[in-house]
Amino acid sequence: MLGLMQDWPLLIHRIIDHAAAVHGPRRIVSRSVEGPIHTTDYRGLRGRALKVAQQLERDGIGLGDRVATLAWNTWRHVEAWYGIAGLGAVYHTVNPRLYPDQIAWIVNHAADRVMLADLTFVPLLESLAARLPTIERYVILTDATHMPATALKNAVAYEDWIAEVDGDFEWRIFDENTAAGMCYTSGTTGNPKGVLYSHRSNVLHAMSAMAPNVLDISAQDTVMPVVPLFHANCWSMAFSAPMAGATLVLPGPKLDGASVHGMLNDHQVTMTAGVPTVWMALLAHLDAIGGRLPHLKRIVIGGSACPRAMVEAFRHRYGVEVVHAWGMTEMSPLGSTSRLMPEHAGLGRETELDVLARQGQPPFTVEMKITDDGGRELPWDGRTFGRLKVRGPCVTRAYFAEGKEAIDAEGFFDTGDVATMDALGSMQVTDRSKDVIKSGGEWISSIELENLAVSHPQVAEAAVIAVPHPKWGERPLLIVVLKAGESPSRDDILAFMRGKVANWWLPDDVVAIEEIPHTATGKIQKTTLRDRFRDYMLPNATAMAG
Amino acid sequence: MLGLMQDWPLLIHRIIDHAAAVHGPRRIVSRSVEGPIHTTDYRGLRGRALKVAQQLERDGIGLGDRVATLAWNTWRHVEAWYGIAGLGAVYHTVNPRLYPDQIAWIVNHAADRVMLADLTFVPLLESLAARLPTIERYVILTDATHMPATALKNAVAYEDWIAEVDGDFEWRIFDENTAAGMCYTSGTTGNPKGVLYSHRSNVLHAMSAMAPNVLDISAQDTVMPVVPLFHANCWSMAFSAPMAGATLVLPGPKLDGASVHGMLNDHQVTMTAGVPTVWMALLAHLDAIGGRLPHLKRIVIGGSACPRAMVEAFRHRYGVEVVHAWGMTEMSPLGSTSRLMPEHAGLGRETELDVLARQGQPPFTVEMKITDDGGRELPWDGRTFGRLKVRGPCVTRAYFAEGKEAIDAEGFFDTGDVATMDALGSMQVTDRSKDVIKSGGEWISSIELENLAVSHPQVAEAAVIAVPHPKWGERPLLIVVLKAGESPSRDDILAFMRGKVANWWLPDDVVAIEEIPHTATGKIQKTTLRDRFRDYMLPNATAMAG
């Protein structure tokens, strides 16, 4: 027997309709790419989003067509998302920080038909255009005054383009599982993979994100997403902020410490979110000028692990609550947030910082489990670590045009992370599963060993990789870059580490090299190290073989 | 093209699974019907809910079967909901405050197969049992020690009943639109109508309710629903509190001012919710003993209009934020909440109270419109009032076993209320549509005239009804009960009202009677008054006819 409630598909356009109807005059303040501050409101943004949809339809775009965006966080980018999705087309955010070859590969793989791009990226697109045959038209997100002369195909200034229609348009209605958005992940190996969000997943994700345990967004908040719209669906804020009726502040292209500080204070931002590097720059700026954050209440930090010292700095030096978040493009992306629970009351400042530095608890709509390689579930004891697997309505089941499922028989997606879970369901990432060292059936965290090694006063950087071992399968090899002028011995370093981890975790050898290789985004390139040290003979392995 | 996100149906059991996994040790404190305080946690509650499902299945209950509950707010009632719904059966909350005849009618109409009832209601059920042929078994929500001798069919103590199984049970998986819960509305006319919630509607409603703009429930909250589980789905709290991981306090059968005050303070409740009469009793108790509310942060007041003076008392005398809420059983039930918006900043205390006394703004998932009798939409200007119509995934489209849709061609449900909407989407109920007076094509609010009339110092109670008029169609007749010993004239009363409403709103006549008839729930029985004054000849109608 079915319930007798209304059939009301979860469609993205309903978010902006709600914002315009109930929170119509709430402001959207942007740093424009052209320079000045621009202000509109939800009613205005909805009106222009309707024009985007109407004009795209005139240009022949329809259900399922991909429309690329290569743009900073501004009102034009947000209204374009709503316009594209409200037509049943798919907004495809392209990350301008990728290598040009990757951008070309992604646009071709997605078969994008229209490209909406900021002025910033016109030169890049001009250099790539010959390799982007699927793009029928380039819409430059500016007005006639700022429109550059360009040979890009059918190039038009966005403001001229939407001025051609009157906005008398009705959102299209379709199945809530219809594709709405697309974002490619750029793994360290292989080609990027396209994640394809649906209207349902984006709406559910935004509802989940609004909740007090997650981003905690209300109509009384002023929200500034520093994380770009092209970074993993902007952590929901282009949807959850309008859904809540929050005032929205969009920082445009200027993400340096001084600019971010200026936007936070000038527009009385109460909540912001971004990756640790942005906040490192903000902290450096605040320290340099003796700046304060009088309006900011909380800051969501994710994208990569937030150092405990950063939690401490914002919390105790600036009086700003830190919400450490973890997620993946494949998870829409919010997977967990770290918040103090009632059980933590009275445990004191240091324990609180430890709790807040964990990746935290999944919201409702995210199920987590940790398993061993055989898929057996492991206990949530805060110590045992295993492959982190997730399930939920906002989690990927397959990648675009791969033609195969990316989930296991129980419907779980393997995150590629290795993590512990504690009794309160708080998760801590301990490693990437491809980096963990499997020694005699037990796992050793490369990250924990690296963190320990770099705390040695003479070590500048450290990487731990697995090397083959005849008895244990794999054993850890510690690779270090020494600080200038220092030359500690192998035994010095191992003696420093001894007693701070289980003895069987201690690396079997230490090698000092000149430079550790990094990826474009600053991560250690362990694949290169593994190739280089593939045939490395560990001392005790030799002894045993001899 | 469809998105590529996981198929994860929105099922109620996922809420308690989430609470047990992530918020396992969070407490659930109940005032038991037997008397003492009982404490469990989400992990414990889930374990027992699984036993309920397992035992119901052993008793032959399955998908779509209705299981009635006649019970107060305790842990047993909440775990029974999850157990029933987790099997795919339907929890049917029966309101014990209805007349016995209505209870029998409802149970028979729903064809309930099992009845779970508190000790309180055993005598009532014994008197009704002969008229409840569909009930196969009575489960009394108590243990063996407190189990009364009773001839109720297959009667068993709940604790004995669930002790027969081991809890090794897996929740059933089914379509998210499957029926999950049922609640009858008791209109002032005709038979009660059954609202049939789905798993999807209850899960979406709880997600919506958790949001900061609505009930604002987090894991740091201690939530006490004073509103009964049998009152309109308990305003979502049996779902939204576990979804958020809030500590839950359940007041059991004792809802007097002193008991509510004790539970609020003893268990450090931060958020509570209920109807105005409960809070009137609490205020009287606080006044009498000079009591305080040191832990309570906010109080959600709904079910009937919250007087402005009550908002003021909690806000300014006790430092407790008031969230005025409006809804309907047919809306799951939350339809709107009144909160201060950024645009209200600096308008001062009196304006804030005016804003908070409105019924407030719909959350995302509720669409509202106001229309005239012809269905034309009316402006949101804060003055024009029209029929309030709603649409959304948690709104009824049809009643149980009626075999017809209860919505219009655009999918809107007519609430039966007449309301204004302001430019911020804040709604204010001005009347019931059957009570509004239609004078020459314009509408006059009976409620506004009644409120004005009772502010006359010699008037004890007032009711305004429409009486037929040859020229205007209808005109208002004011019916009053005078205070003891007072005898103001018709003209005195009209003179008092003049200038405080538009002149054409003024009642055409005033009649004093001994007593105004009321319904069981204390509302004025206007149907009776309309019958009594059907042929009443208004003085000016006579004049015009003459």
mmCIF file of N, CA and C in Angstrom, chain B residues 239-330:
data_model
loop_
_atom_site.group_PDB
_atom_site.id
_atom_site.type_symbol
_atom_site.label_atom_id
_atom_site.label_comp_id
_atom_site.label_asym_id
_atom_site.label_seq_id
_atom_site.Cartn_x
_atom_site.Cartn_y
_atom_site.Cartn_z
ATOM 1 N N PHE B 239 10.964 11.667 14.491
ATOM 2 C CA PHE B 239 11.899 11.411 13.392
ATOM 3 C C PHE B 239 13.038 12.429 13.361
ATOM 4 N N SER B 240 12.705 13.708 13.524
ATOM 5 C CA SER B 240 13.750 14.724 13.364
ATOM 6 C C SER B 240 14.726 14.730 14.537
ATOM 7 N N ALA B 241 14.289 14.405 15.741
ATOM 8 C CA ALA B 241 15.216 14.395 16.880
ATOM 9 C C ALA B 241 16.242 13.256 16.741
ATOM 10 N N PRO B 242 15.815 12.016 16.461
ATOM 11 C CA PRO B 242 16.826 10.968 16.215
ATOM 12 C C PRO B 242 17.690 11.257 14.986
ATOM 13 N N MET B 243 17.109 11.820 13.949
ATOM 14 C CA MET B 243 17.883 12.141 12.748
ATOM 15 C C MET B 243 19.025 13.095 13.093
ATOM 16 N N ALA B 244 18.757 14.033 14.005
ATOM 17 C CA ALA B 244 19.774 14.994 14.421
ATOM 18 C C ALA B 244 20.636 14.463 15.557
ATOM 19 N N GLY B 245 20.217 13.370 16.172
ATOM 20 C CA GLY B 245 20.963 12.861 17.320
ATOM 21 C C GLY B 245 20.719 13.649 18.590
ATOM 22 N N ALA B 246 19.566 14.311 18.673
ATOM 23 C CA ALA B 246 19.248 15.081 19.882
ATOM 24 C C ALA B 246 18.908 14.143 21.035
ATOM 25 N N THR B 247 19.233 14.565 22.244
ATOM 26 C CA THR B 247 18.718 13.897 23.440
ATOM 27 C C THR B 247 17.209 14.111 23.446
ATOM 28 N N LEU B 248 16.475 13.056 23.807
ATOM 29 C CA LEU B 248 15.018 13.118 23.711
ATOM 30 C C LEU B 248 14.421 12.956 25.103
ATOM 31 N N VAL B 249 13.523 13.850 25.463
ATOM 32 C CA VAL B 249 12.826 13.759 26.744
ATOM 33 C C VAL B 249 11.333 13.620 26.450
ATOM 34 N N LEU B 250 10.729 12.584 26.998
ATOM 35 C CA LEU B 250 9.325 12.277 26.685
ATOM 36 C C LEU B 250 8.510 12.362 27.960
ATOM 37 N N PRO B 251 7.509 13.260 27.987
ATOM 38 C CA PRO B 251 6.843 13.586 29.252
ATOM 39 C C PRO B 251 5.777 12.604 29.689
ATOM 40 N N GLY B 252 5.527 11.540 28.906
ATOM 41 C CA GLY B 252 4.519 10.573 29.325
ATOM 42 C C GLY B 252 3.157 11.208 29.482
ATOM 43 N N PRO B 253 2.369 10.756 30.467
ATOM 44 C CA PRO B 253 0.981 11.224 30.561
ATOM 45 C C PRO B 253 0.813 12.534 31.318
ATOM 46 N N LYS B 254 1.872 13.033 31.970
ATOM 47 C CA LYS B 254 1.685 14.201 32.843
ATOM 48 C C LYS B 254 2.021 15.494 32.110
ATOM 49 N N LEU B 255 0.984 16.229 31.729
ATOM 50 C CA LEU B 255 1.179 17.428 30.927
ATOM 51 C C LEU B 255 0.716 18.695 31.644
ATOM 52 N N ASP B 256 0.527 18.627 32.957
ATOM 53 C CA ASP B 256 0.171 19.830 33.716
ATOM 54 C C ASP B 256 1.403 20.724 33.862
ATOM 55 N N GLY B 257 1.165 21.975 34.251
ATOM 56 C CA GLY B 257 2.245 22.957 34.331
ATOM 57 C C GLY B 257 3.408 22.514 35.204
ATOM 58 N N ALA B 258 3.121 21.976 36.384
ATOM 59 C CA ALA B 258 4.185 21.591 37.316
ATOM 60 C C ALA B 258 5.009 20.431 36.743
ATOM 61 N N SER B 259 4.346 19.452 36.158
ATOM 62 C CA SER B 259 5.069 18.292 35.606
ATOM 63 C C SER B 259 5.939 18.698 34.431
ATOM 64 N N VAL B 260 5.383 19.524 33.538
ATOM 65 C CA VAL B 260 6.158 19.982 32.381
ATOM 66 C C VAL B 260 7.357 20.786 32.860
ATOM 67 N N HIS B 261 7.134 21.664 33.828
ATOM 68 C CA HIS B 261 8.229 22.473 34.370
ATOM 69 C C HIS B 261 9.318 21.571 34.960
ATOM 70 N N GLY B 262 8.903 20.556 35.697
ATOM 71 C CA GLY B 262 9.868 19.632 36.298
ATOM 72 C C GLY B 262 10.702 18.920 35.251
ATOM 73 N N MET B 263 10.062 18.409 34.219
ATOM 74 C CA MET B 263 10.804 17.699 33.160
ATOM 75 C C MET B 263 11.762 18.656 32.452
ATOM 76 N N LEU B 264 11.303 19.879 32.153
ATOM 77 C CA LEU B 264 12.150 20.854 31.448
ATOM 78 C C LEU B 264 13.427 21.132 32.239
ATOM 79 N N ASN B 265 13.275 21.330 33.541
ATOM 80 C CA ASN B 265 14.441 21.701 34.343
ATOM 81 C C ASN B 265 15.277 20.488 34.751
ATOM 82 N N ASP B 266 14.613 19.402 35.168
ATOM 83 C CA ASP B 266 15.360 18.223 35.637
ATOM 84 C C ASP B 266 16.252 17.654 34.539
ATOM 85 N N HIS B 267 15.778 17.722 33.289
ATOM 86 C CA HIS B 267 16.512 17.062 32.200
ATOM 87 C C HIS B 267 17.151 18.068 31.253
ATOM 88 N N GLN B 268 17.214 19.320 31.692
ATOM 89 C CA GLN B 268 17.931 20.367 30.967
ATOM 90 C C GLN B 268 17.513 20.428 29.496
ATOM 91 N N VAL B 269 16.200 20.442 29.298
ATOM 92 C CA VAL B 269 15.634 20.525 27.956
ATOM 93 C C VAL B 269 15.985 21.869 27.328
ATOM 94 N N THR B 270 16.456 21.842 26.070
ATOM 95 C CA THR B 270 16.797 23.104 25.388
ATOM 96 C C THR B 270 15.701 23.541 24.419
ATOM 97 N N MET B 271 14.873 22.588 23.963
ATOM 98 C CA MET B 271 13.843 22.912 22.974
ATOM 99 C C MET B 271 12.614 22.067 23.251
ATOM 100 N N THR B 272 11.462 22.705 23.230
ATOM 101 C CA THR B 272 10.230 21.966 23.454
ATOM 102 C C THR B 272 9.158 22.475 22.501
ATOM 103 N N ALA B 273 8.055 21.740 22.407
ATOM 104 C CA ALA B 273 7.015 22.093 21.437
ATOM 105 C C ALA B 273 5.675 21.569 21.898
ATOM 106 N N GLY B 274 4.645 22.387 21.678
ATOM 107 C CA GLY B 274 3.300 21.960 22.048
ATOM 108 C C GLY B 274 2.271 23.032 21.741
ATOM 109 N N VAL B 275 1.030 22.772 22.150
ATOM 110 C CA VAL B 275 -0.083 23.674 21.850
ATOM 111 C C VAL B 275 -0.191 24.767 22.924
ATOM 112 N N PRO B 276 -0.855 25.882 22.599
ATOM 113 C CA PRO B 276 -0.916 27.006 23.541
ATOM 114 C C PRO B 276 -1.461 26.664 24.919
ATOM 115 N N THR B 277 -2.453 25.769 25.011
ATOM 116 C CA THR B 277 -3.037 25.494 26.333
ATOM 117 C C THR B 277 -1.997 24.959 27.309
ATOM 118 N N VAL B 278 -1.066 24.129 26.803
ATOM 119 C CA VAL B 278 -0.011 23.595 27.668
ATOM 120 C C VAL B 278 0.863 24.724 28.201
ATOM 121 N N TRP B 279 1.163 25.671 27.331
ATOM 122 C CA TRP B 279 2.073 26.760 27.728
ATOM 123 C C TRP B 279 1.369 27.775 28.613
ATOM 124 N N MET B 280 0.045 27.890 28.419
ATOM 125 C CA MET B 280 -0.735 28.726 29.323
ATOM 126 C C MET B 280 -0.630 28.161 30.738
ATOM 127 N N ALA B 281 -0.741 26.847 30.847
ATOM 128 C CA ALA B 281 -0.642 26.185 32.159
ATOM 129 C C ALA B 281 0.765 26.335 32.728
ATOM 130 N N LEU B 282 1.772 26.230 31.868
ATOM 131 C CA LEU B 282 3.150 26.379 32.348
ATOM 132 C C LEU B 282 3.383 27.796 32.864
ATOM 133 N N LEU B 283 2.894 28.789 32.102
ATOM 134 C CA LEU B 283 3.074 30.182 32.533
ATOM 135 C C LEU B 283 2.379 30.424 33.877
ATOM 136 N N ALA B 284 1.183 29.879 34.022
ATOM 137 C CA ALA B 284 0.444 30.054 35.287
ATOM 138 C C ALA B 284 1.236 29.435 36.437
ATOM 139 N N HIS B 285 1.795 28.254 36.178
ATOM 140 C CA HIS B 285 2.585 27.572 37.209
ATOM 141 C C HIS B 285 3.837 28.381 37.562
ATOM 142 N N LEU B 286 4.535 28.884 36.533
ATOM 143 C CA LEU B 286 5.756 29.662 36.774
ATOM 144 C C LEU B 286 5.437 30.913 37.582
ATOM 145 N N ASP B 287 4.334 31.566 37.214
ATOM 146 C CA ASP B 287 3.915 32.767 37.941
ATOM 147 C C ASP B 287 3.625 32.425 39.397
ATOM 148 N N ALA B 288 2.951 31.303 39.595
ATOM 149 C CA ALA B 288 2.515 30.933 40.949
ATOM 150 C C ALA B 288 3.694 30.625 41.859
ATOM 151 N N ILE B 289 4.725 29.969 41.318
ATOM 152 C CA ILE B 289 5.831 29.553 42.192
ATOM 153 C C ILE B 289 7.070 30.428 42.014
ATOM 154 N N GLY B 290 7.002 31.434 41.105
ATOM 155 C CA GLY B 290 8.201 32.231 40.817
ATOM 156 C C GLY B 290 9.271 31.391 40.140
ATOM 157 N N GLY B 291 8.836 30.468 39.294
ATOM 158 C CA GLY B 291 9.779 29.537 38.642
ATOM 159 C C GLY B 291 10.528 30.157 37.480
ATOM 160 N N ARG B 292 11.647 29.525 37.105
ATOM 161 C CA ARG B 292 12.457 29.977 35.972
ATOM 162 C C ARG B 292 12.657 28.815 35.005
ATOM 163 N N LEU B 293 13.204 29.148 33.819
ATOM 164 C CA LEU B 293 13.503 28.138 32.803
ATOM 165 C C LEU B 293 14.970 28.300 32.383
ATOM 166 N N PRO B 294 15.886 27.881 33.232
ATOM 167 C CA PRO B 294 17.295 28.217 32.990
ATOM 168 C C PRO B 294 17.924 27.494 31.787
ATOM 169 N N HIS B 295 17.392 26.369 31.375
ATOM 170 C CA HIS B 295 18.022 25.605 30.288
ATOM 171 C C HIS B 295 17.322 25.786 28.950
ATOM 172 N N LEU B 296 16.027 26.085 29.004
ATOM 173 C CA LEU B 296 15.219 26.132 27.795
ATOM 174 C C LEU B 296 15.611 27.306 26.914
ATOM 175 N N LYS B 297 15.899 27.009 25.629
ATOM 176 C CA LYS B 297 16.281 28.071 24.698
ATOM 177 C C LYS B 297 15.121 28.480 23.794
ATOM 178 N N ARG B 298 14.337 27.493 23.352
ATOM 179 C CA ARG B 298 13.228 27.874 22.484
ATOM 180 C C ARG B 298 12.060 26.923 22.630
ATOM 181 N N ILE B 299 10.917 27.453 22.269
ATOM 182 C CA ILE B 299 9.658 26.759 22.479
ATOM 183 C C ILE B 299 8.850 26.941 21.198
ATOM 184 N N VAL B 300 8.445 25.839 20.623
ATOM 185 C CA VAL B 300 7.679 25.878 19.386
ATOM 186 C C VAL B 300 6.210 25.757 19.767
ATOM 187 N N ILE B 301 5.425 26.742 19.349
ATOM 188 C CA ILE B 301 4.014 26.798 19.743
ATOM 189 C C ILE B 301 3.146 26.742 18.502
ATOM 190 N N GLY B 302 2.277 25.754 18.442
ATOM 191 C CA GLY B 302 1.407 25.606 17.280
ATOM 192 C C GLY B 302 0.163 24.838 17.647
ATOM 193 N N GLY B 303 -0.553 24.372 16.619
ATOM 194 C CA GLY B 303 -1.780 23.618 16.860
ATOM 195 C C GLY B 303 -2.985 24.524 16.857
ATOM 196 N N SER B 304 -2.851 25.672 17.530
ATOM 197 C CA SER B 304 -3.785 26.772 17.299
ATOM 198 C C SER B 304 -2.990 28.062 17.472
ATOM 199 N N ALA B 305 -3.584 29.170 17.103
ATOM 200 C CA ALA B 305 -2.820 30.425 17.058
ATOM 201 C C ALA B 305 -2.233 30.753 18.430
ATOM 202 N N CYS B 306 -0.982 31.154 18.428
ATOM 203 C CA CYS B 306 -0.295 31.517 19.660
ATOM 204 C C CYS B 306 -0.554 32.998 19.923
ATOM 205 N N PRO B 307 -1.168 33.328 21.075
ATOM 206 C CA PRO B 307 -1.437 34.748 21.355
ATOM 207 C C PRO B 307 -0.122 35.535 21.439
ATOM 208 N N ARG B 308 -0.154 36.767 20.966
ATOM 209 C CA ARG B 308 1.013 37.644 21.011
ATOM 210 C C ARG B 308 1.517 37.788 22.446
ATOM 211 N N ALA B 309 0.584 37.822 23.399
ATOM 212 C CA ALA B 309 0.994 37.992 24.800
ATOM 213 C C ALA B 309 1.811 36.797 25.285
ATOM 214 N N MET B 310 1.570 35.621 24.724
ATOM 215 C CA MET B 310 2.332 34.435 25.113
ATOM 216 C C MET B 310 3.754 34.513 24.552
ATOM 217 N N VAL B 311 3.863 34.989 23.310
ATOM 218 C CA VAL B 311 5.198 35.208 22.736
ATOM 219 C C VAL B 311 5.971 36.154 23.652
ATOM 220 N N GLU B 312 5.301 37.232 24.021
ATOM 221 C CA GLU B 312 5.938 38.255 24.850
ATOM 222 C C GLU B 312 6.351 37.699 26.217
ATOM 223 N N ALA B 313 5.477 36.911 26.835
ATOM 224 C CA ALA B 313 5.770 36.383 28.173
ATOM 225 C C ALA B 313 7.011 35.494 28.139
ATOM 226 N N PHE B 314 7.069 34.547 27.193
ATOM 227 C CA PHE B 314 8.224 33.649 27.155
ATOM 228 C C PHE B 314 9.493 34.395 26.764
ATOM 229 N N ARG B 315 9.339 35.314 25.816
ATOM 230 C CA ARG B 315 10.508 36.006 25.296
ATOM 231 C C ARG B 315 11.078 36.987 26.312
ATOM 232 N N HIS B 316 10.215 37.779 26.871
ATOM 233 C CA HIS B 316 10.708 38.892 27.674
ATOM 234 C C HIS B 316 10.685 38.621 29.175
ATOM 235 N N ARG B 317 9.817 37.720 29.640
ATOM 236 C CA ARG B 317 9.836 37.411 31.084
ATOM 237 C C ARG B 317 10.754 36.229 31.385
ATOM 238 N N TYR B 318 10.852 35.272 30.441
ATOM 239 C CA TYR B 318 11.612 34.048 30.741
ATOM 240 C C TYR B 318 12.825 33.835 29.831
ATOM 241 N N GLY B 319 13.054 34.747 28.887
ATOM 242 C CA GLY B 319 14.247 34.635 28.036
ATOM 243 C C GLY B 319 14.242 33.427 27.128
ATOM 244 N N VAL B 320 13.059 32.995 26.744
ATOM 245 C CA VAL B 320 12.936 31.826 25.878
ATOM 246 C C VAL B 320 12.407 32.286 24.512
ATOM 247 N N GLU B 321 13.110 31.934 23.455
ATOM 248 C CA GLU B 321 12.687 32.286 22.103
ATOM 249 C C GLU B 321 11.413 31.506 21.751
ATOM 250 N N VAL B 322 10.441 32.187 21.158
ATOM 251 C CA VAL B 322 9.223 31.505 20.734
ATOM 252 C C VAL B 322 9.222 31.356 19.215
ATOM 253 N N VAL B 323 8.984 30.135 18.745
ATOM 254 C CA VAL B 323 8.811 29.881 17.324
ATOM 255 C C VAL B 323 7.339 29.514 17.127
ATOM 256 N N HIS B 324 6.599 30.463 16.574
ATOM 257 C CA HIS B 324 5.190 30.208 16.311
ATOM 258 C C HIS B 324 5.116 29.345 15.054
ATOM 259 N N ALA B 325 4.430 28.238 15.144
ATOM 260 C CA ALA B 325 4.356 27.321 14.004
ATOM 261 C C ALA B 325 2.904 27.103 13.608
ATOM 262 N N TRP B 326 2.711 26.833 12.335
ATOM 263 C CA TRP B 326 1.381 26.517 11.829
ATOM 264 C C TRP B 326 1.489 25.275 10.959
ATOM 265 N N GLY B 327 0.482 24.477 10.981
ATOM 266 C CA GLY B 327 0.487 23.299 10.119
ATOM 267 C C GLY B 327 -0.839 22.591 10.174
ATOM 268 N N MET B 328 -0.865 21.441 9.562
ATOM 269 C CA MET B 328 -2.082 20.639 9.515
ATOM 270 C C MET B 328 -1.678 19.173 9.503
ATOM 271 N N THR B 329 -2.525 18.322 10.051
ATOM 272 C CA THR B 329 -2.303 16.884 9.936
ATOM 273 C C THR B 329 -2.012 16.527 8.481
ATOM 274 N N GLU B 330 -2.715 17.159 7.560
ATOM 275 C CA GLU B 330 -2.547 16.877 6.126
ATOM 276 C C GLU B 330 -1.196 17.346 5.582
#
